[in-house]
Amino acid sequence: MAAAGPWPELEAAARERRRELCLPGAAVAERVAAGGGRLPAALLALPLLQSLELSGCAALRELGPGVAAALPALHTLVLRQNALGPAGLGEGLGGPLPALRLLDLSGNGLEALPAALGGAGDGAGDAAPAFPQLRGLNLSGNRLRELGPGLARAAPQLQELLLSGNRLRALPGGLLPPAGPGAPFPLLSRLDAADNEVAELGADIAALPALKSLDVANNQLRELPSALADCPRLKEANFRGNPLRDKRLEKMVNGCQTKAILEYLRAGGRGKGKAESAREEVRKKKREKQQKKDGGDGEQDEVEEASRLLVKVLHVSENPAPLVVKVSPGVKDVRPFIVCCVLKGVNLKPGNALKRFLSMQTKLHEDICERRTVATIATHDLQLVKAPLTYDIQPPDELKIMPLGRKEIKAKDLLRQLHLEAEEQRKQKKRQNVSGLHKYLQLLDGKDNYPCLVDAEGAVISFPPITNSEKTKIRKETRDLFLEVTSNTSLQICKDVMDTLILKTAELNRFTLENKEGSGSDTELDALCGPGSLEPGNLPLVLEQVRVVDTDGNLKVLYPSKTDLATVSSLLTVIR
């Protein structure tokens, strides 16, 4: 490895025994170029390193030898938007990385995989996997034309494989090794191959037993294989942007109706022959016979299942006291987009139901909200919300809020406090980066005013994207929610996030019902429900429309409108 020029970042990391290191590509590009396009040799003196990122460095062409051997504790390696090729990766990844869980090589222009990942020259055979703990592999934005079966040997525990923006022509193609003991990729749940040149989606896609999410949008597919219906766990599939011959199927695809697509293929849609359809009919009769033998009724089971994922929309015209949010003009320069609604009938009291709900919200913030950079969710106990509400802006030294788990404080003091906590946490854990709430502080950098949601008493109940208020905090006894999604990106993102939030809440409600956990005495429940009545979890959730208006009362947003919730319609039954 090259050692040109000083590397104070590496000296500090060694001195502080850091576990995390992030080198900004633009800042180190000259030093990398001076060192022959390789990582500096000093990097090999950081054996405690667990997370390494160097992205956006056009000068980085090679890792250099010995990286894998020198960093045995590495669990995260992010090398996005560099100029790495398979040869440049080969030396650095030449040995096993037993702890590596995430590898991001997106945007490097790779035309082939390095040998360590099963590319040409892989002679692993029966050798131990090079990446036995690898869970996520991002190869998006390269120039890959094919993948070999060696990847299944190198990373047998892979759960997410991202391949969008390459030049793949077939899927799974050569990704799956010839038949052998055990299923290849037994844990692979997400496969993303959008924006390639895929003209053939093979029937062996059904050989992925854990596949839940498949994205092959914007390819060259003219037909979908009937074998998709045999994927036992497939819940989300995106086939949009393909020149499908079957126009009925294309309509389902454009409506994001995954369940309907799979049922259509199972029932004999395009791509299924007569013999296969006949076999399916035989299997269907066997299932019906078994259901009768077990004393069950298939249709009744479907009705009961649907009832647990029902949402009934209460229109503004039907609501005697609809909630309204007024938006002040100043928010358009700070955080302009907001969508709100009321969801009634949730059951957070049993067992860990509340904990699951809060964990789900955190996961949405990480995933669909992209770590709160594109949108932020706030959830409130409706009974504690004093309407009407105003979505407004206030200067940092005037905005006061009682954050979750804290005393009332000014926004500027809260951010200063959080910055200090973040720095202290980073030093204690010997990390370069911070975690938790502290990751979002930079989203307000340079703002003269901060966005806030204010109730009728003048109290701030939400301060996006940082926190909402202790005043409207959700508790186990909460049954009715006021939901809010804000964004500085687009209104549609707010709606998409809200759609997903409602779906996930309905799924959690069903889970709570099916896994009856202790939540009080049976006598109390009988008294509430009466003999023979439905438990609260069996009733459909009620989704009340909320209007967002300007200061003159002109409508800006109504959620849910007739076109909302379409993205989750295959999983959620909406009664309008």
Coordinates of C-alpha atoms in Angstrom, one line a residue:
M1 CA 0.0 0.0 0.0
A2 CA 1.0 3.6 -0.7
A3 CA 2.1 5.9 2.2
A4 CA 2.3 9.2 0.4
G5 CA 1.5 12.2 2.5
P6 CA 0.2 12.5 6.1
W7 CA -3.1 10.9 7.1
P8 CA -4.2 12.7 10.3
E9 CA -7.5 10.9 10.2
L10 CA -5.8 7.6 10.5
E11 CA -3.5 8.8 13.2
A12 CA -6.5 10.0 15.3
A13 CA -8.3 6.8 14.7
A14 CA -5.3 4.8 15.9
R15 CA -4.8 7.0 18.9
E16 CA -8.4 6.9 20.0
R17 CA -8.8 3.2 19.1
R18 CA -11.8 3.9 17.0
R19 CA -14.2 1.3 15.7
E20 CA -15.6 3.4 13.0
L21 CA -13.9 5.4 10.2
C22 CA -15.4 7.5 7.4
L23 CA -13.1 9.2 5.0
P24 CA -14.8 11.8 2.7
G25 CA -13.8 11.0 -0.8
A26 CA -13.4 14.6 -2.1
A27 CA -11.2 15.5 0.9
V28 CA -8.8 12.7 0.5
A29 CA -8.8 12.3 -3.3
E30 CA -5.4 14.1 -3.8
R31 CA -3.7 11.9 -1.2
V32 CA -5.2 8.7 -2.7
A33 CA -4.0 9.8 -6.2
A34 CA -0.5 10.6 -4.8
G35 CA -0.4 7.1 -3.3
G36 CA -1.0 5.4 -6.6
G37 CA -4.8 5.2 -6.4
R38 CA -4.7 2.9 -3.3
L39 CA -5.7 3.0 0.3
P40 CA -3.0 4.3 2.6
A41 CA -0.8 1.7 4.3
A42 CA -1.6 3.2 7.7
L43 CA -5.0 1.7 7.4
L44 CA -3.6 -1.7 8.1
A45 CA -2.6 -0.6 11.6
L46 CA -6.3 -0.3 12.7
P47 CA -7.2 -3.9 13.7
L48 CA -10.1 -2.8 15.9
L49 CA -11.9 -1.2 13.0
Q50 CA -15.4 -2.5 12.6
S51 CA -16.8 0.0 10.1
L52 CA -15.0 1.7 7.2
E53 CA -16.4 4.0 4.5
L54 CA -14.6 5.7 1.7
S55 CA -17.0 6.9 -1.0
G56 CA -17.0 9.4 -3.8
C57 CA -13.3 9.2 -4.5
A58 CA -12.6 9.0 -8.3
A59 CA -8.9 8.5 -7.6
L60 CA -9.5 5.2 -5.7
R61 CA -8.8 2.3 -8.1
E62 CA -7.3 -0.3 -5.8
L63 CA -7.7 -1.4 -2.2
G64 CA -4.2 -2.7 -2.1
P65 CA -3.1 -6.0 -0.6
G66 CA -3.8 -7.2 2.9
V67 CA -6.9 -5.3 3.8
A68 CA -8.9 -8.4 4.7
A69 CA -6.1 -9.9 6.8
A70 CA -5.4 -6.6 8.6
L71 CA -9.1 -5.8 9.5
P72 CA -10.5 -9.1 10.8
A73 CA -13.2 -7.3 12.9
L74 CA -14.7 -5.4 10.0
H75 CA -18.5 -5.8 9.8
T76 CA -19.3 -2.8 7.5
L77 CA -17.4 -1.9 4.3
V78 CA -18.8 0.9 2.2
L79 CA -16.9 1.8 -1.0
R80 CA -19.5 3.6 -3.1
Q81 CA -18.9 5.9 -6.1
N82 CA -15.2 5.2 -6.6
A83 CA -13.3 3.8 -9.5
L84 CA -12.7 0.3 -8.3
G85 CA -12.4 -2.6 -10.7
P86 CA -12.4 -6.4 -10.1
A87 CA -8.6 -6.5 -10.2
G88 CA -8.4 -3.5 -7.8
L89 CA -10.7 -5.3 -5.4
G90 CA -9.1 -8.7 -5.8
E91 CA -6.0 -7.9 -3.7
G92 CA -7.8 -6.3 -0.9
L93 CA -10.6 -8.8 -0.7
G94 CA -8.3 -11.7 -1.4
G95 CA -8.7 -13.2 2.1
P96 CA -11.8 -14.0 4.2
L97 CA -13.6 -11.3 6.2
P98 CA -15.4 -13.5 8.7
A99 CA -17.3 -10.7 10.5
L100 CA -18.4 -8.7 7.4
R101 CA -22.1 -8.2 7.3
L102 CA -22.5 -5.3 4.9
L103 CA -20.6 -4.7 1.7
D104 CA -21.5 -1.7 -0.6
L105 CA -19.6 -1.5 -3.9
S106 CA -22.3 0.5 -5.8
G107 CA -21.4 3.0 -8.5
N108 CA -17.9 1.7 -9.3
G109 CA -18.4 0.6 -12.9
L110 CA -17.5 -3.0 -12.2
E111 CA -17.8 -5.2 -15.3
A112 CA -17.2 -8.4 -13.4
L113 CA -17.2 -9.5 -9.8
P114 CA -13.8 -10.0 -8.0
A115 CA -12.8 -13.6 -7.4
A116 CA -13.6 -13.4 -3.7
L117 CA -17.3 -12.8 -4.6
G118 CA -17.4 -15.7 -7.0
G119 CA -16.3 -13.9 -10.1
A120 CA -14.0 -15.4 -12.8
G121 CA -11.0 -17.1 -11.3
D122 CA -12.9 -18.2 -8.2
G123 CA -11.5 -21.6 -7.3
A124 CA -13.1 -21.9 -3.9
G125 CA -14.6 -25.3 -4.6
D126 CA -15.4 -26.8 -1.2
A127 CA -13.3 -24.2 0.7
A128 CA -14.9 -22.2 3.6
P129 CA -17.0 -19.2 2.5
A130 CA -15.0 -15.9 2.2
F131 CA -17.9 -14.0 3.7
P132 CA -19.8 -16.3 6.0
Q133 CA -21.7 -13.5 7.9
L134 CA -22.4 -11.3 4.9
R135 CA -26.1 -10.2 5.0
G136 CA -26.2 -7.2 2.6
L137 CA -24.4 -6.8 -0.8
N138 CA -25.0 -3.7 -2.9
L139 CA -23.7 -3.9 -6.4
S140 CA -26.0 -1.3 -7.9
G141 CA -24.8 1.2 -10.5
N142 CA -22.1 -1.0 -12.1
R143 CA -21.7 -2.6 -15.5
L144 CA -22.3 -6.3 -14.6
R145 CA -23.6 -8.4 -17.4
E146 CA -23.8 -11.7 -15.5
L147 CA -23.3 -13.2 -12.1
G148 CA -21.8 -16.6 -11.4
P149 CA -22.8 -19.3 -8.9
G150 CA -19.7 -18.6 -6.9
L151 CA -21.5 -15.9 -5.0
A152 CA -23.8 -18.4 -3.3
R153 CA -20.7 -20.2 -2.0
A154 CA -18.9 -17.0 -1.0
A155 CA -21.9 -15.5 0.9
P156 CA -24.3 -18.3 1.9
Q157 CA -26.1 -16.1 4.5
L158 CA -26.9 -13.3 2.1
Q159 CA -30.3 -11.6 2.9
E160 CA -30.3 -8.5 0.5
L161 CA -28.8 -8.4 -3.0
L162 CA -29.0 -5.1 -4.8
L163 CA -28.2 -5.2 -8.5
S164 CA -30.1 -2.2 -10.0
G165 CA -28.6 -0.2 -12.8
N166 CA -26.4 -2.9 -14.3
R167 CA -26.5 -4.7 -17.6
L168 CA -27.9 -8.1 -16.5
R169 CA -29.8 -9.9 -19.2
A170 CA -31.2 -12.9 -17.3
L171 CA -32.3 -13.5 -13.7
P172 CA -31.5 -15.5 -11.7
G173 CA -29.3 -16.5 -14.6
G174 CA -26.0 -18.0 -13.4
L175 CA -26.6 -16.8 -9.9
L176 CA -27.9 -20.1 -8.7
P177 CA -25.4 -23.0 -8.7
P178 CA -26.3 -26.4 -10.1
A179 CA -28.5 -28.6 -8.0
G180 CA -26.7 -29.8 -4.8
P181 CA -27.2 -30.3 -1.1
G182 CA -29.3 -27.5 0.4
A183 CA -31.0 -24.5 -1.2
P184 CA -28.7 -21.7 -2.5
F185 CA -29.2 -18.4 -0.6
P186 CA -31.6 -19.9 2.0
L187 CA -32.0 -16.5 3.7
L188 CA -32.2 -14.2 0.6
S189 CA -35.4 -12.1 1.2
R190 CA -34.7 -9.0 -1.1
L191 CA -33.6 -9.1 -4.7
D192 CA -33.4 -5.8 -6.5
A193 CA -32.5 -5.9 -10.2
A194 CA -34.4 -2.8 -11.6
D195 CA -33.0 -0.8 -14.5
N196 CA -31.1 -3.6 -16.2
E197 CA -31.6 -5.4 -19.5
V198 CA -33.3 -8.4 -18.2
A199 CA -35.3 -10.2 -20.9
E200 CA -35.8 -13.5 -19.1
L201 CA -37.0 -14.1 -15.6
G202 CA -36.3 -17.8 -15.1
A203 CA -38.6 -20.3 -13.3
D204 CA -35.8 -21.1 -11.0
I205 CA -36.6 -17.9 -9.1
A206 CA -38.8 -20.1 -7.1
A207 CA -35.7 -21.9 -5.8
L208 CA -35.2 -18.9 -3.4
P209 CA -37.2 -20.0 -0.4
A210 CA -37.1 -16.8 1.7
L211 CA -37.7 -14.3 -1.1
K212 CA -40.1 -11.6 0.1
S213 CA -39.3 -8.6 -2.2
L214 CA -38.5 -8.7 -5.9
D215 CA -37.8 -5.6 -8.0
V216 CA -37.3 -6.0 -11.7
A217 CA -38.8 -2.7 -12.9
N218 CA -37.6 -1.1 -16.1
N219 CA -36.3 -4.1 -17.8
Q220 CA -37.1 -6.0 -21.1
L221 CA -39.5 -8.7 -19.7
R222 CA -42.4 -9.6 -22.1
E223 CA -43.7 -12.4 -19.9
L224 CA -43.7 -13.4 -16.2
P225 CA -43.1 -17.0 -15.3
S226 CA -45.9 -18.9 -13.5
A227 CA -43.2 -20.1 -11.1
L228 CA -43.4 -16.8 -9.3
A229 CA -46.6 -18.0 -7.8
D230 CA -44.6 -20.8 -6.2
C231 CA -42.4 -18.4 -4.2
P232 CA -43.8 -19.1 -0.8
R233 CA -43.0 -15.8 0.9
L234 CA -43.1 -13.3 -1.9
K235 CA -45.1 -10.2 -0.7
E236 CA -43.8 -7.3 -2.7
A237 CA -42.9 -7.3 -6.4
N238 CA -42.3 -4.5 -8.8
F239 CA -42.6 -5.3 -12.5
R240 CA -43.4 -1.8 -13.8
G241 CA -41.7 -0.5 -16.9
N242 CA -41.5 -3.8 -18.7
P243 CA -43.1 -4.4 -22.2
L244 CA -45.4 -7.1 -21.1
R245 CA -47.5 -8.8 -23.8
D246 CA -50.4 -9.6 -21.5
K247 CA -52.3 -6.3 -21.1
R248 CA -54.5 -7.5 -18.2
L249 CA -51.3 -8.5 -16.4
E250 CA -49.8 -5.1 -17.2
K251 CA -52.7 -3.3 -15.6
M252 CA -52.2 -5.3 -12.4
V253 CA -48.5 -4.5 -12.5
N254 CA -49.1 -0.8 -12.9
G255 CA -51.4 -0.9 -9.9
C256 CA -48.8 -2.6 -7.8
Q257 CA -51.1 -5.5 -7.1
T258 CA -48.6 -8.2 -6.1
K259 CA -51.2 -10.5 -4.6
A260 CA -53.4 -10.2 -7.6
I261 CA -50.5 -10.8 -10.0
L262 CA -49.5 -14.0 -8.2
E263 CA -53.1 -15.3 -8.1
Y264 CA -53.4 -14.5 -11.9
L265 CA -50.3 -16.5 -12.7
R266 CA -51.3 -19.3 -10.4
A267 CA -54.7 -19.5 -12.1
G268 CA -53.2 -19.8 -15.6
G269 CA -52.2 -16.4 -16.7
R270 CA -49.8 -15.9 -19.6
G271 CA -46.7 -18.1 -19.3
K272 CA -48.5 -21.1 -17.8
G273 CA -49.3 -24.1 -20.1
K274 CA -52.3 -26.3 -20.1
A275 CA -50.6 -29.2 -18.4
E276 CA -49.4 -26.9 -15.6
S277 CA -52.8 -25.4 -15.2
A278 CA -54.3 -28.9 -14.9
R279 CA -51.8 -29.8 -12.2
E280 CA -52.7 -26.6 -10.4
E281 CA -56.4 -27.6 -10.5
V282 CA -55.5 -31.0 -9.0
R283 CA -53.5 -29.3 -6.2
K284 CA -56.4 -26.9 -5.6
K285 CA -58.9 -29.8 -5.2
K286 CA -56.5 -31.5 -2.8
R287 CA -56.3 -28.3 -0.7
E288 CA -60.0 -28.0 -0.5
K289 CA -60.4 -31.7 0.5
Q290 CA -57.8 -31.3 3.2
Q291 CA -59.6 -28.1 4.5
K292 CA -62.9 -30.0 4.8
K293 CA -61.2 -32.9 6.5
D294 CA -59.7 -30.6 9.1
G295 CA -63.1 -29.1 9.6
G296 CA -62.1 -25.7 8.2
D297 CA -63.7 -23.6 5.5
G298 CA -61.2 -22.0 3.1
E299 CA -63.6 -19.1 2.2
Q300 CA -64.4 -18.4 5.8
D301 CA -60.7 -18.4 6.7
E302 CA -60.1 -15.8 3.9
V303 CA -63.0 -13.6 5.3
E304 CA -61.6 -13.7 8.8
E305 CA -58.1 -12.9 7.5
A306 CA -59.4 -9.9 5.6
S307 CA -61.4 -8.7 8.6
R308 CA -58.2 -8.4 10.5
L309 CA -56.6 -6.1 7.9
L310 CA -59.7 -4.0 7.3
V311 CA -59.5 -0.2 7.3
K312 CA -62.7 1.9 7.0
V313 CA -62.3 5.4 5.8
L314 CA -64.5 8.0 7.6
H315 CA -65.0 11.0 5.2
V316 CA -64.9 14.5 6.3
S317 CA -68.6 14.9 5.4
E318 CA -69.5 12.0 7.7
N319 CA -67.4 13.3 10.6
P320 CA -69.2 15.6 13.0
A321 CA -65.9 17.1 14.3
P322 CA -63.2 16.6 11.6
L323 CA -59.7 17.6 12.5
V324 CA -58.1 20.4 10.5
V325 CA -54.4 21.4 10.2
K326 CA -53.7 25.0 9.1
V327 CA -50.4 25.7 7.4
S328 CA -48.6 29.0 7.7
P329 CA -46.9 30.5 4.5
G330 CA -43.4 30.4 6.1
V331 CA -43.1 26.6 6.0
K332 CA -42.6 26.5 2.3
D333 CA -39.0 27.7 2.7
V334 CA -38.3 25.3 5.6
R335 CA -40.2 22.0 5.4
P336 CA -43.2 22.6 3.1
F337 CA -45.0 19.2 2.9
I338 CA -47.3 17.7 5.5
V339 CA -49.9 14.9 5.5
C340 CA -52.1 14.0 8.5
C341 CA -54.8 11.6 9.4
V342 CA -56.5 10.0 12.4
L343 CA -56.5 6.2 13.0
K344 CA -58.9 4.8 15.6
G345 CA -59.1 1.4 17.1
V346 CA -55.5 0.4 17.6
N347 CA -54.7 -2.0 20.4
L348 CA -51.4 -1.3 22.1
K349 CA -52.1 -2.6 25.6
P350 CA -51.3 -6.3 25.4
G351 CA -47.7 -7.5 26.2
N352 CA -45.1 -5.9 23.9
A353 CA -47.6 -4.3 21.5
L354 CA -46.5 -0.7 22.2
K355 CA -42.9 -1.7 21.9
R356 CA -43.5 -3.3 18.6
F357 CA -45.3 -0.2 17.3
L358 CA -42.5 2.1 18.3
S359 CA -39.9 -0.3 16.8
M360 CA -41.9 -0.4 13.5
Q361 CA -41.8 3.5 13.4
T362 CA -38.1 3.4 13.9
K363 CA -37.6 0.9 11.1
L364 CA -39.7 3.1 8.7
H365 CA -37.5 6.0 9.6
E366 CA -34.5 4.0 8.7
D367 CA -35.9 2.5 5.5
I368 CA -38.6 4.3 3.5
C369 CA -37.8 7.6 5.2
E370 CA -34.1 7.1 4.4
R371 CA -33.0 8.0 7.9
R372 CA -35.4 10.9 8.1
T373 CA -33.7 12.7 5.2
V374 CA -36.7 12.5 2.9
A375 CA -39.6 12.3 5.5
T376 CA -40.3 12.1 9.2
I377 CA -43.1 10.4 11.1
A378 CA -44.7 11.6 14.3
T379 CA -47.4 9.7 16.2
H380 CA -49.6 11.2 18.9
D381 CA -52.4 10.1 21.3
L382 CA -55.4 11.7 19.7
Q383 CA -57.1 12.2 23.1
L384 CA -54.2 14.5 24.2
V385 CA -54.2 16.6 21.0
K386 CA -55.9 19.9 21.4
A387 CA -57.3 21.0 18.0
P388 CA -57.2 23.0 15.8
L389 CA -53.6 22.6 14.9
T390 CA -51.2 24.9 13.0
Y391 CA -48.2 23.8 11.1
D392 CA -45.9 26.8 11.5
I393 CA -42.3 28.0 11.8
Q394 CA -40.5 29.6 14.8
P395 CA -37.0 30.9 15.4
P396 CA -34.7 28.5 17.3
D397 CA -34.5 30.7 20.4
E398 CA -38.3 31.1 20.6
L399 CA -39.5 27.5 19.8
K400 CA -40.1 25.6 23.0
I401 CA -41.0 22.0 23.3
M402 CA -41.2 19.2 25.9
P403 CA -39.3 16.5 24.0
L404 CA -40.0 12.9 24.7
G405 CA -38.5 11.9 28.0
R406 CA -37.1 15.5 28.7
K407 CA -38.2 18.8 30.4
E408 CA -39.4 21.8 28.4
I409 CA -36.5 23.4 26.5
K410 CA -35.8 25.9 23.7
A411 CA -35.1 24.3 20.3
K412 CA -31.6 25.9 20.1
D413 CA -30.7 24.6 23.5
L414 CA -32.1 21.1 22.7
L415 CA -29.9 20.9 19.6
R416 CA -26.9 22.1 21.5
Q417 CA -27.6 19.5 24.2
L418 CA -28.0 16.8 21.6
H419 CA -24.8 17.8 19.9
L420 CA -22.9 17.5 23.2
E421 CA -24.5 14.1 23.9
A422 CA -23.5 12.9 20.4
E423 CA -19.9 13.9 20.8
E424 CA -19.7 12.3 24.3
Q425 CA -21.3 9.1 22.9
R426 CA -18.9 9.0 20.0
K427 CA -15.9 9.3 22.3
Q428 CA -17.2 6.7 24.8
K429 CA -17.8 4.2 22.0
K430 CA -14.7 5.1 20.1
R431 CA -16.6 5.8 16.9
Q432 CA -16.3 8.4 14.2
N433 CA -20.1 8.5 13.5
V434 CA -23.0 8.9 15.9
S435 CA -26.2 7.0 16.2
G436 CA -29.8 7.3 17.3
L437 CA -31.5 10.7 17.3
H438 CA -28.1 12.4 16.9
K439 CA -27.9 11.3 13.3
Y440 CA -30.6 13.8 12.3
L441 CA -29.2 17.0 13.8
Q442 CA -27.5 18.1 10.6
L443 CA -30.8 18.2 8.8
L444 CA -31.5 21.6 10.5
D445 CA -28.1 23.1 9.9
G446 CA -28.3 26.7 8.5
K447 CA -32.0 27.1 9.1
D448 CA -33.2 30.5 10.5
N449 CA -36.5 29.0 11.5
Y450 CA -37.6 25.5 12.5
P451 CA -40.8 23.7 11.6
C452 CA -43.3 22.8 14.3
L453 CA -46.9 21.6 14.8
V454 CA -48.7 23.8 17.4
D455 CA -51.9 22.9 19.2
A456 CA -54.9 25.2 20.2
E457 CA -53.2 26.0 23.5
G458 CA -50.0 27.2 21.7
A459 CA -47.9 24.2 22.8
V460 CA -45.5 22.6 20.3
I461 CA -46.4 19.0 19.9
S462 CA -44.1 18.2 17.1
F463 CA -40.6 19.4 16.0
P464 CA -39.7 17.6 12.8
P465 CA -37.4 16.0 12.0
I466 CA -36.1 15.8 15.6
T467 CA -38.8 14.8 18.1
N468 CA -42.4 15.1 19.1
S469 CA -43.7 16.2 22.5
E470 CA -44.1 14.4 25.8
K471 CA -47.5 16.1 26.0
T472 CA -49.1 13.8 23.3
K473 CA -46.9 10.7 23.9
I474 CA -48.5 7.4 23.1
R475 CA -49.1 5.0 25.9
K476 CA -50.4 1.4 26.3
E477 CA -53.9 2.8 26.9
T478 CA -53.9 4.8 23.7
R479 CA -56.6 3.6 21.3
D480 CA -56.8 6.5 18.8
L481 CA -53.8 8.0 17.0
F482 CA -53.1 11.3 15.2
L483 CA -50.5 10.5 12.6
E484 CA -48.3 13.1 10.9
V485 CA -45.7 12.8 8.1
T486 CA -43.6 15.8 7.0
S487 CA -41.0 16.2 4.3
N488 CA -38.9 18.8 2.5
T489 CA -38.8 16.7 -0.6
S490 CA -42.3 16.1 -2.0
L491 CA -46.0 15.6 -1.0
Q492 CA -46.1 12.2 -2.7
I493 CA -43.3 10.9 -0.4
C494 CA -45.4 12.0 2.6
K495 CA -48.4 10.0 1.2
D496 CA -46.3 6.9 0.4
V497 CA -44.9 6.9 3.9
M498 CA -48.3 7.4 5.4
D499 CA -49.7 4.5 3.3
T500 CA -47.0 2.2 4.6
L501 CA -47.4 3.4 8.2
I502 CA -51.1 2.5 8.1
L503 CA -50.5 -0.9 6.6
K504 CA -47.8 -1.7 9.2
T505 CA -50.1 -0.6 12.0
A506 CA -52.9 -2.8 10.7
E507 CA -50.5 -5.8 10.5
L508 CA -49.4 -5.2 14.1
N509 CA -53.0 -5.0 15.2
R510 CA -53.6 -8.4 13.6
F511 CA -50.4 -9.8 15.2
T512 CA -51.6 -8.6 18.6
L513 CA -54.9 -10.4 18.1
E514 CA -53.4 -13.6 16.9
N515 CA -50.8 -13.8 19.7
K516 CA -52.9 -13.1 22.7
E517 CA -50.7 -11.7 25.4
G518 CA -51.6 -10.8 28.9
S519 CA -53.3 -7.3 29.1
G520 CA -55.5 -7.4 32.1
S521 CA -58.2 -9.7 33.5
D522 CA -60.6 -11.7 31.3
T523 CA -63.4 -10.2 33.4
E524 CA -62.5 -6.7 32.3
L525 CA -62.5 -7.7 28.7
D526 CA -65.9 -9.5 29.0
A527 CA -67.3 -6.4 30.7
L528 CA -66.1 -4.2 27.9
C529 CA -67.2 -6.4 25.0
G530 CA -70.1 -8.3 26.4
P531 CA -70.7 -12.1 26.0
G532 CA -70.1 -13.3 22.5
S533 CA -69.1 -10.0 21.1
L534 CA -65.9 -9.4 19.1
E535 CA -62.6 -8.6 20.7
P536 CA -61.4 -5.0 19.9
G537 CA -58.7 -6.3 17.6
N538 CA -61.3 -8.0 15.4
L539 CA -63.0 -4.6 14.5
P540 CA -61.7 -2.7 11.5
L541 CA -59.5 0.2 12.1
V542 CA -61.2 3.5 11.3
L543 CA -59.2 6.0 9.3
E544 CA -60.5 9.6 9.5
Q545 CA -59.7 12.1 6.8
V546 CA -57.8 15.2 7.9
R547 CA -57.7 18.4 5.8
V548 CA -54.6 20.5 5.5
V549 CA -55.6 24.1 4.6
D550 CA -53.9 27.4 4.1
T551 CA -54.5 30.5 6.3
D552 CA -57.5 31.4 4.2
G553 CA -59.1 28.0 4.6
N554 CA -58.3 26.8 1.0
L555 CA -57.7 23.0 0.8
K556 CA -54.1 22.0 0.2
V557 CA -54.2 18.3 1.1
L558 CA -56.9 15.8 2.0
Y559 CA -55.7 12.4 3.3
P560 CA -56.7 9.7 2.5
S561 CA -58.2 10.8 -0.9
K562 CA -59.7 8.3 -3.3
T563 CA -56.3 7.7 -4.9
D564 CA -54.4 7.2 -1.6
L565 CA -53.5 3.7 -0.2
A566 CA -53.3 2.3 -3.7
T567 CA -49.7 1.2 -3.1
V568 CA -50.8 -1.1 -0.3
S569 CA -54.2 -2.2 -1.8
S570 CA -53.0 -5.8 -2.4
L571 CA -52.4 -6.2 1.4
L572 CA -55.0 -3.9 2.9
T573 CA -58.7 -3.9 2.4
V574 CA -60.0 -0.3 2.4
I575 CA -63.7 0.4 2.8
R576 CA -64.6 3.8 1.5

